[in-house]
Short mmCIF file of C-alpha atoms in Angstrom, two decimals:
data_model
loop_
_atom_site.label_atom_id
_atom_site.label_comp_id
_atom_site.label_asym_id
_atom_site.label_seq_id
_atom_site.Cartn_x
_atom_site.Cartn_y
_atom_site.Cartn_z
CA UNK A 1286 -33.74 -29.47 -3.04
CA UNK A 1287 -30.17 -29.31 -4.28
CA UNK A 1288 -29.54 -31.75 -7.15
CA UNK A 1289 -27.83 -35.02 -6.13
CA UNK A 1290 -24.76 -34.32 -8.29
CA UNK A 1291 -24.16 -31.10 -6.39
CA UNK A 1292 -24.72 -32.76 -3.00
CA UNK A 1293 -22.11 -35.38 -3.93
CA UNK A 1294 -19.57 -32.68 -4.84
CA UNK A 1295 -20.10 -31.08 -1.42
CA UNK A 1296 -19.82 -34.46 0.32
CA UNK A 1297 -16.61 -35.28 -1.55
CA UNK A 1298 -15.04 -31.97 -0.58
CA UNK A 1299 -16.02 -32.48 3.06
CA UNK A 1300 -14.52 -35.99 2.99
CA UNK A 1301 -11.23 -34.47 1.78
CA UNK A 1302 -11.21 -31.89 4.61
CA UNK A 1303 -11.48 -29.19 1.94
CA UNK A 1304 -15.01 -27.86 2.48
CA UNK A 1305 -15.03 -24.09 2.61
CA UNK A 1306 -17.19 -21.94 4.85
CA UNK A 1307 -17.60 -18.26 5.64
CA UNK A 1308 -15.91 -17.08 8.82
CA UNK A 1309 -16.42 -13.90 10.78
CA UNK A 1310 -13.93 -11.10 11.32
CA UNK A 1311 -12.15 -11.49 14.63
CA UNK A 1312 -9.76 -9.65 16.94
CA UNK A 1313 -6.84 -12.06 16.55
CA UNK A 1314 -3.39 -10.73 15.62
CA UNK A 1315 -3.63 -10.40 11.85
CA UNK A 1316 -1.30 -12.60 9.83
CA UNK A 1317 -3.84 -13.51 7.15
CA UNK A 1318 -5.35 -10.42 5.48
CA UNK A 1319 -4.07 -8.67 2.38
CA UNK A 1320 -4.17 -5.29 4.14
CA UNK A 1321 -0.38 -5.02 3.99
CA UNK A 1322 -0.15 -1.32 4.93
CA UNK A 1323 -3.16 -1.09 7.21
CA UNK A 1324 -4.92 1.18 4.73
CA UNK A 1325 -8.23 -0.72 4.95
CA UNK A 1326 -8.51 0.35 8.61
CA UNK A 1327 -7.06 3.83 8.22
CA UNK A 1328 -9.33 6.47 9.74
CA UNK A 1329 -7.22 9.13 8.01
CA UNK A 1330 -7.97 7.67 4.56
CA UNK A 1331 -11.64 7.23 5.50
CA UNK A 1332 -12.00 10.85 6.64
CA UNK A 1333 -9.97 12.32 3.76
CA UNK A 1334 -12.05 10.39 1.21
CA UNK A 1335 -15.22 11.88 2.68
CA UNK A 1336 -13.72 15.38 2.56
CA UNK A 1337 -12.52 14.77 -1.02
CA UNK A 1338 -16.14 14.17 -2.10
CA UNK A 1339 -17.47 17.14 -0.16
CA UNK A 1340 -14.89 19.46 -1.72
CA UNK A 1341 -16.03 18.35 -5.16
CA UNK A 1342 -19.70 18.57 -4.12
CA UNK A 1343 -20.30 14.94 -5.05
CA UNK A 1344 -23.12 13.48 -2.97
CA UNK A 1345 -24.12 10.39 -5.00
CA UNK A 1346 -24.19 6.93 -3.44
CA UNK A 1347 -24.03 5.03 -6.72
CA UNK A 1348 -22.84 5.33 -10.30
CA UNK A 1349 -26.46 4.88 -11.64
CA UNK A 1350 -25.41 2.69 -14.58
CA UNK A 1351 -22.56 1.29 -16.62
CA UNK A 1352 -19.81 3.66 -17.67
CA UNK A 1353 -21.01 3.52 -21.28
CA UNK A 1354 -24.46 4.73 -20.21
CA UNK A 1355 -24.87 7.02 -17.18
CA UNK A 1356 -22.15 5.78 -14.82
CA UNK A 1357 -19.03 7.58 -16.08
CA UNK A 1358 -19.07 10.24 -13.36
CA UNK A 1359 -16.33 12.90 -13.22
CA UNK A 1360 -14.09 11.01 -10.80
CA UNK A 1361 -13.50 8.26 -13.37
CA UNK A 1362 -11.39 10.21 -15.91
CA UNK A 1363 -9.70 12.17 -13.11
CA UNK A 1364 -8.66 8.96 -11.33
CA UNK A 1365 -7.52 7.25 -14.52
CA UNK A 1366 -5.29 10.20 -15.44
CA UNK A 1367 -3.81 10.15 -11.93
CA UNK A 1368 -3.18 6.39 -11.99
CA UNK A 1369 -1.56 6.49 -15.42
CA UNK A 1370 0.83 9.21 -14.25
CA UNK A 1371 1.60 7.45 -10.94
CA UNK A 1372 2.35 4.17 -12.71
CA UNK A 1373 4.18 5.74 -15.66
CA UNK A 1374 1.69 4.33 -18.20
CA UNK A 1375 0.25 5.80 -21.37
CA UNK A 1376 -3.26 5.31 -20.06
CA UNK A 1377 -5.39 3.52 -17.47
CA UNK A 1378 -8.82 1.86 -17.43
CA UNK A 1379 -10.60 1.16 -14.17
CA UNK A 1380 -12.54 -2.04 -13.50
CA UNK A 1381 -14.79 -2.95 -10.58
CA UNK A 1382 -12.43 -5.62 -9.25
CA UNK A 1383 -9.28 -7.56 -10.08
CA UNK A 1384 -11.48 -10.49 -11.11
CA UNK A 1385 -13.39 -8.26 -13.53
CA UNK A 1386 -10.15 -6.87 -14.96
CA UNK A 1387 -8.66 -10.32 -15.58
CA UNK A 1388 -11.89 -11.69 -17.03
CA UNK A 1389 -12.13 -8.61 -19.25
CA UNK A 1390 -8.66 -8.56 -20.75
CA UNK A 1391 -8.14 -12.31 -21.21
CA UNK A 1392 -11.57 -13.05 -22.64
CA UNK A 1393 -11.44 -10.12 -25.08
CA UNK A 1394 -7.87 -9.51 -26.26
CA UNK A 1395 -6.42 -12.90 -27.41
CA UNK A 1396 -8.22 -13.94 -30.63
CA UNK A 1397 -8.88 -17.22 -32.41
CA UNK A 1398 -5.54 -18.46 -33.77
CA UNK A 1399 -3.57 -16.67 -31.02
CA UNK A 1400 -1.78 -18.51 -28.20
CA UNK A 1401 -1.59 -17.76 -24.48
CA UNK A 1402 1.17 -19.15 -22.27
CA UNK A 1403 0.58 -18.80 -18.55
CA UNK A 1404 2.53 -19.71 -15.43
CA UNK A 1405 1.12 -22.87 -13.83
CA UNK A 1406 0.59 -20.99 -10.53
CA UNK A 1407 -1.31 -18.09 -12.10
CA UNK A 1408 -4.35 -16.76 -10.22
CA UNK A 1409 -7.76 -18.38 -10.71
CA UNK A 1410 -9.27 -15.18 -12.14
CA UNK A 1411 -6.72 -15.21 -14.97
CA UNK A 1412 -7.42 -18.87 -15.66
CA UNK A 1413 -11.13 -18.12 -15.83
CA UNK A 1414 -10.53 -15.28 -18.31
CA UNK A 1415 -8.30 -17.50 -20.43
CA UNK A 1416 -10.98 -20.21 -20.51
CA UNK A 1417 -13.41 -17.66 -21.95
CA UNK A 1418 -10.98 -16.75 -24.74
CA UNK A 1419 -11.04 -18.20 -28.27
CA UNK A 1420 -7.24 -18.49 -28.22
CA UNK A 1421 -5.36 -21.69 -27.47
CA UNK A 1422 -3.65 -21.74 -24.08
CA UNK A 1423 -0.81 -23.71 -22.48
CA UNK A 1424 0.68 -23.58 -19.01
CA UNK A 1425 4.42 -23.58 -18.40
CA UNK A 1426 6.35 -24.62 -15.30
CA UNK A 1427 6.46 -22.02 -12.57
CA UNK A 1428 8.90 -19.23 -13.40
CA UNK A 1429 10.67 -21.50 -15.87
CA UNK A 1430 11.81 -19.68 -19.00
CA UNK A 1431 13.39 -22.81 -20.44
CA UNK A 1432 10.07 -24.66 -20.28
CA UNK A 1433 8.32 -21.63 -21.77
CA UNK A 1434 10.90 -21.56 -24.57
CA UNK A 1435 10.24 -25.21 -25.38
CA UNK A 1436 6.48 -24.59 -25.53
CA UNK A 1437 6.81 -21.57 -27.79
CA UNK A 1438 9.18 -23.32 -30.20
CA UNK A 1439 6.67 -26.15 -30.51
CA UNK A 1440 3.62 -24.01 -31.34
CA UNK A 1441 5.03 -20.92 -33.00
CA UNK A 1442 3.98 -20.89 -36.63
CA UNK A 1443 6.27 -18.72 -38.75
CA UNK A 1444 3.86 -18.93 -41.69
CA UNK A 1445 0.97 -17.39 -39.75
CA UNK A 1446 1.70 -13.68 -39.73
CA UNK A 1447 -1.53 -12.97 -37.84
CA UNK A 1448 -0.76 -15.18 -34.87
CA UNK A 1449 -0.13 -13.26 -31.63
CA UNK A 1450 1.47 -14.82 -28.58
CA UNK A 1451 0.68 -13.68 -25.04
CA UNK A 1452 2.80 -14.58 -22.00
CA UNK A 1453 1.20 -14.16 -18.57
CA UNK A 1454 2.79 -14.06 -15.14
CA UNK A 1455 2.49 -12.26 -11.79
CA UNK A 1456 5.03 -10.02 -10.13
CA UNK A 1457 4.26 -11.62 -6.74
CA UNK A 1458 2.48 -14.97 -6.63
CA UNK A 1459 -0.37 -15.06 -4.15
CA UNK A 1460 0.00 -18.68 -3.02
CA UNK A 1461 3.82 -18.81 -2.87
CA UNK A 1462 4.78 -15.17 -2.27
CA UNK A 1463 7.73 -15.51 -4.64
CA UNK A 1464 8.69 -13.17 -7.48
CA UNK A 1465 9.59 -14.29 -11.01
CA UNK A 1466 12.54 -13.16 -13.10
CA UNK A 1467 10.69 -10.22 -14.69
CA UNK A 1468 13.80 -8.94 -16.48
CA UNK A 1469 14.16 -12.39 -17.99
CA UNK A 1470 10.53 -12.45 -19.11
CA UNK A 1471 10.87 -9.03 -20.73
CA UNK A 1472 13.97 -10.13 -22.65
CA UNK A 1473 12.31 -13.41 -23.62
CA UNK A 1474 9.20 -11.68 -24.96
CA UNK A 1475 11.34 -9.29 -26.98
CA UNK A 1476 13.19 -12.22 -28.52
CA UNK A 1477 10.01 -14.01 -29.58
CA UNK A 1478 7.88 -10.90 -30.23
CA UNK A 1479 5.35 -11.86 -27.53
CA UNK A 1480 2.99 -9.65 -25.56
CA UNK A 1481 3.81 -9.79 -21.84
CA UNK A 1482 0.94 -9.29 -19.36
CA UNK A 1483 1.78 -9.00 -15.64
CA UNK A 1484 -0.61 -9.08 -12.69
CA UNK A 1485 0.80 -6.87 -9.91
CA UNK A 1486 -1.97 -7.41 -7.36
CA UNK A 1487 0.31 -8.36 -4.46
CA UNK A 1488 3.14 -5.97 -5.34
CA UNK A 1489 1.30 -2.64 -5.20
CA UNK A 1490 2.04 -0.83 -1.94
CA UNK A 1491 4.82 -3.32 -1.12
CA UNK A 1492 7.56 -3.06 -3.77
CA UNK A 1493 9.17 -0.08 -5.40
CA UNK A 1494 9.44 3.60 -4.45
CA UNK A 1495 6.06 4.72 -3.11
CA UNK A 1496 4.81 1.12 -3.55
CA UNK A 1497 4.54 1.43 -7.32
CA UNK A 1498 5.11 -2.31 -7.88
CA UNK A 1499 7.85 -4.63 -9.07
CA UNK A 1500 7.88 -3.54 -12.72
CA UNK A 1501 8.50 0.09 -11.89
CA UNK A 1502 11.02 -0.92 -9.26
CA UNK A 1503 12.95 -2.64 -12.07
CA UNK A 1504 12.29 0.23 -14.55
CA UNK A 1505 10.78 -2.11 -17.15
CA UNK A 1506 7.14 -1.02 -16.98
CA UNK A 1507 7.28 0.46 -20.50
CA UNK A 1508 8.28 -2.94 -21.93
CA UNK A 1509 5.09 -4.72 -20.87
CA UNK A 1510 1.94 -4.99 -22.98
CA UNK A 1511 -0.42 -4.68 -20.02
CA UNK A 1512 -0.32 -4.46 -16.23
CA UNK A 1513 -3.22 -5.41 -13.96
CA UNK A 1514 -3.17 -3.67 -10.58
CA UNK A 1515 -5.83 -4.36 -7.97
CA UNK A 1516 -6.68 -2.19 -4.99
CA UNK A 1517 -8.06 -4.76 -2.56
CA UNK A 1518 -4.65 -5.72 -1.19
CA UNK A 1519 -2.02 -3.14 -0.29
CA UNK A 1520 -4.27 -0.21 -1.19
CA UNK A 1521 -6.94 -1.30 1.27
CA UNK A 1522 -9.88 -0.38 -0.94
CA UNK A 1523 -11.74 -1.80 -3.96
CA UNK A 1524 -11.42 -1.95 -7.71
CA UNK A 1525 -8.64 -2.52 -10.24
CA UNK A 1526 -6.92 -0.87 -13.16
CA UNK A 1527 -5.44 -2.10 -16.43
CA UNK A 1528 -2.44 -0.03 -17.50
CA UNK A 1529 -1.36 -0.01 -21.12
CA UNK A 1530 -1.57 1.83 -24.43
CA UNK A 1531 -4.34 4.12 -25.60
CA UNK A 1532 -5.28 1.58 -28.28
CA UNK A 1533 -5.59 -1.16 -25.64
CA UNK A 1534 -7.90 1.06 -23.59
CA UNK A 1535 -10.07 1.85 -26.61
CA UNK A 1536 -10.29 -1.84 -27.43
CA UNK A 1537 -11.25 -2.89 -23.89
CA UNK A 1538 -13.95 -0.22 -23.71
CA UNK A 1539 -15.48 -1.74 -26.82
CA UNK A 1540 -14.97 -5.47 -26.26
CA UNK A 1541 -14.32 -6.30 -22.56
CA UNK A 1542 -17.71 -7.57 -21.45
CA UNK A 1543 -16.91 -7.37 -17.71
CA UNK A 1544 -16.36 -3.64 -18.29
CA UNK A 1545 -19.27 -2.98 -20.64
CA UNK A 1546 -22.07 -4.84 -18.88
CA UNK A 1547 -21.71 -3.80 -15.26
CA UNK A 1548 -22.66 -0.80 -13.15
CA UNK A 1549 -19.73 1.51 -12.48
CA UNK A 1550 -18.05 1.95 -9.11
CA UNK A 1551 -19.69 4.49 -6.83
CA UNK A 1552 -17.98 7.88 -6.37
CA UNK A 1553 -16.91 6.97 -2.85
CA UNK A 1554 -14.90 3.98 -4.14
CA UNK A 1555 -13.07 6.27 -6.60
CA UNK A 1556 -12.45 8.85 -3.88
CA UNK A 1557 -10.92 6.18 -1.64
CA UNK A 1558 -8.64 4.98 -4.47
CA UNK A 1559 -7.45 8.56 -5.02
CA UNK A 1560 -6.76 9.24 -1.33
CA UNK A 1561 -5.10 5.84 -0.74
CA UNK A 1562 -2.73 6.45 -3.64
CA UNK A 1563 -1.91 9.97 -2.43
CA UNK A 1564 -1.09 8.43 0.97
CA UNK A 1565 1.67 6.35 -0.66
CA UNK A 1566 3.78 9.49 -1.16
CA UNK A 1567 4.10 10.20 2.57
CA UNK A 1568 3.18 7.09 4.54
CA UNK A 1569 5.81 5.45 6.79
CA UNK A 1570 3.97 2.14 6.48
CA UNK A 1571 5.89 0.97 3.37
CA UNK A 1572 9.17 1.24 5.26
CA UNK A 1573 7.67 -0.45 8.35
CA UNK A 1574 6.44 -3.35 6.20
CA UNK A 1575 9.88 -3.80 4.62
CA UNK A 1576 11.46 -3.91 8.07
CA UNK A 1577 8.92 -6.52 9.26
CA UNK A 1578 9.57 -8.69 6.20
CA UNK A 1579 13.31 -8.58 6.93
CA UNK A 1580 12.74 -9.34 10.63
CA UNK A 1581 10.44 -12.26 9.78
CA UNK A 1582 13.04 -13.80 7.47
CA UNK A 1583 15.80 -13.39 10.06
CA UNK A 1584 13.58 -15.12 12.62
CA UNK A 1585 13.07 -18.07 10.27
CA UNK A 1586 16.86 -18.53 10.28
CA UNK A 1587 17.10 -18.27 14.05
CA UNK A 1588 14.36 -20.86 14.64
CA UNK A 1589 15.62 -23.23 11.92
CA UNK A 1590 12.37 -22.83 9.98
CA UNK A 1591 13.74 -21.55 6.71
CA UNK A 1592 13.78 -24.94 4.99
CA UNK A 1593 10.03 -25.30 5.55
CA UNK A 1594 9.24 -21.98 3.81
CA UNK A 1595 9.08 -21.04 0.14
CA UNK A 1596 11.70 -18.36 -0.63
CA UNK A 1597 10.02 -14.98 -0.64
CA UNK A 1598 10.93 -11.29 -0.43
CA UNK A 1599 7.29 -10.18 -0.46
CA UNK A 1600 4.70 -9.79 2.28
CA UNK A 1601 3.53 -13.37 1.71
CA UNK A 1602 5.41 -16.28 3.35
CA UNK A 1603 4.29 -19.89 3.12
CA UNK A 1604 5.19 -22.85 5.33
CA UNK A 1605 4.61 -26.13 3.51
CA UNK A 1606 2.92 -28.79 5.68
CA UNK A 1607 1.44 -31.67 3.73
CA UNK A 1608 -2.15 -32.78 4.25
CA UNK A 1609 -5.43 -30.90 4.64
CA UNK A 1610 -6.24 -32.44 8.00
CA UNK A 1611 -2.81 -31.75 9.49
CA UNK A 1612 -2.56 -28.18 8.25
CA UNK A 1613 -6.08 -27.36 9.51
CA UNK A 1614 -5.25 -28.75 12.95
CA UNK A 1615 -2.04 -26.71 13.24
CA UNK A 1616 -3.80 -23.56 12.04
CA UNK A 1617 -6.56 -24.04 14.61
CA UNK A 1618 -4.06 -24.42 17.44
CA UNK A 1619 -2.20 -21.28 16.41
CA UNK A 1620 -5.48 -19.39 16.16
CA UNK A 1621 -6.38 -20.57 19.66
CA UNK A 1622 -3.23 -18.78 20.85
CA UNK A 1623 -4.44 -15.51 19.33
CA UNK A 1624 -2.89 -15.45 15.85
CA UNK A 1625 -4.94 -15.38 12.66
CA UNK A 1626 -3.00 -17.58 10.25
CA UNK A 1627 -4.89 -19.30 7.45
CA UNK A 1628 -4.34 -22.83 6.12
CA UNK A 1629 -4.30 -23.07 2.33
CA UNK A 1630 -5.82 -26.42 1.38
CA UNK A 1631 -5.88 -28.56 -1.73
CA UNK A 1632 -7.42 -28.19 -4.29
CA UNK A 1633 -6.53 -24.48 -4.02
CA UNK A 1634 -2.92 -25.70 -4.05
CA UNK A 1635 -1.79 -29.16 -5.29
CA UNK A 1636 -2.25 -32.08 -2.90
CA UNK A 1637 0.89 -32.49 -0.82
CA UNK A 1638 1.70 -28.77 -1.02
CA UNK A 1639 -0.81 -27.56 1.58
CA UNK A 1640 0.56 -24.67 3.61
CA UNK A 1641 0.21 -22.10 6.32
CA UNK A 1642 0.17 -18.69 4.66
CA UNK A 1643 1.61 -15.79 6.67
CA UNK A 1644 0.71 -12.33 5.41
CA UNK A 1645 2.88 -9.65 6.96
CA UNK A 1646 1.77 -6.11 7.63
CA UNK A 1647 3.31 -2.82 8.63
CA UNK A 1648 1.29 -2.94 11.86
CA UNK A 1649 2.52 -6.35 13.06
CA UNK A 1650 4.81 -5.90 16.04
CA UNK A 1651 8.13 -7.70 16.40
CA UNK A 1652 6.75 -9.30 19.56
CA UNK A 1653 3.85 -10.77 17.55
CA UNK A 1654 6.20 -12.06 14.83
CA UNK A 1655 8.43 -13.62 17.50
CA UNK A 1656 5.56 -15.31 19.25
CA UNK A 1657 3.79 -16.71 16.19
CA UNK A 1658 6.99 -18.17 14.71
CA UNK A 1659 8.09 -19.65 18.04
CA UNK A 1660 4.66 -21.26 18.27
CA UNK A 1661 4.96 -22.59 14.72
CA UNK A 1662 8.39 -24.05 15.54
CA UNK A 1663 6.83 -26.23 18.25
CA UNK A 1664 4.71 -27.96 15.57
CA UNK A 1665 7.23 -28.10 12.73
CA UNK A 1666 10.53 -28.84 14.48
CA UNK A 1667 9.28 -31.79 16.53
#
């Protein structure tokens, strides 16, 4: 029997129209997944990954242990060298997921006496990692360097020469789809001698030449303490990488518990990461996605929907419609017409800022974009 306290929490969430449940994959037109380039469904990547393993005569289904014991199979160092070169980093360290990477770096790197400043809309996995840290932490207003400046002036202790300050943001925010002033953050962190950490989960495969991400697009990747790139979005596979200095890699190998105490990724996962990244050099999907993003934004203007959407140049576009009940009802009616669009409910986002979240893909047709936005307009502009 589930304890009464837990039953009450479930009942409260259901009463607020916020109870989550597991759905099944469907055949609706996809405007909800993170598979921005269609790589997750690519038969070419699937087949080439299999051939990649056969060519190397690797026939293992699992890693057999953690990387510090028996699990550091040959594809690990090969993939990390490739990723470091692709992302113009000194070195790379693979993790089993973006969650593991964020838990690992934020729980291990900031020390007692250090301070972490994080954007108020930062991803839950980063918040969880920060909560596990011994450092003090403070949130600042979303993409607001003035607010961050005020926070830092208040807590910075010039007498403590051992205090380190970490500033954390994302290059594309998952719940808003917007992009912060990364050049501004780099300049700010130089001014105050802070360590800038950027999560690029929703930028990889979408922004920059060959989908390298926002930081490389802006040519400021070498001015960031650490980058966290995950592969479950635009890359269509699984795992994550932390890009940074050799010393940071050595430190994480020794102190990041989510790295140390887990079984490594199987060879097939590493093979898929390799092949998906190689695909970025030649795929037409990045260009197709950019064209769809532009078309979607133009359509918002035509249908007088722009004012309802958060400004975004990414693959994520959010229409604010207040209230869990209302947003769920609209999402259901759009789904009934054949379009998979997900409602984002409070408490995932603040109450009053519930939204329909449109994820665009290279494989969405202009006809589909037309139809789903015209359908949305019937609910919003009435």
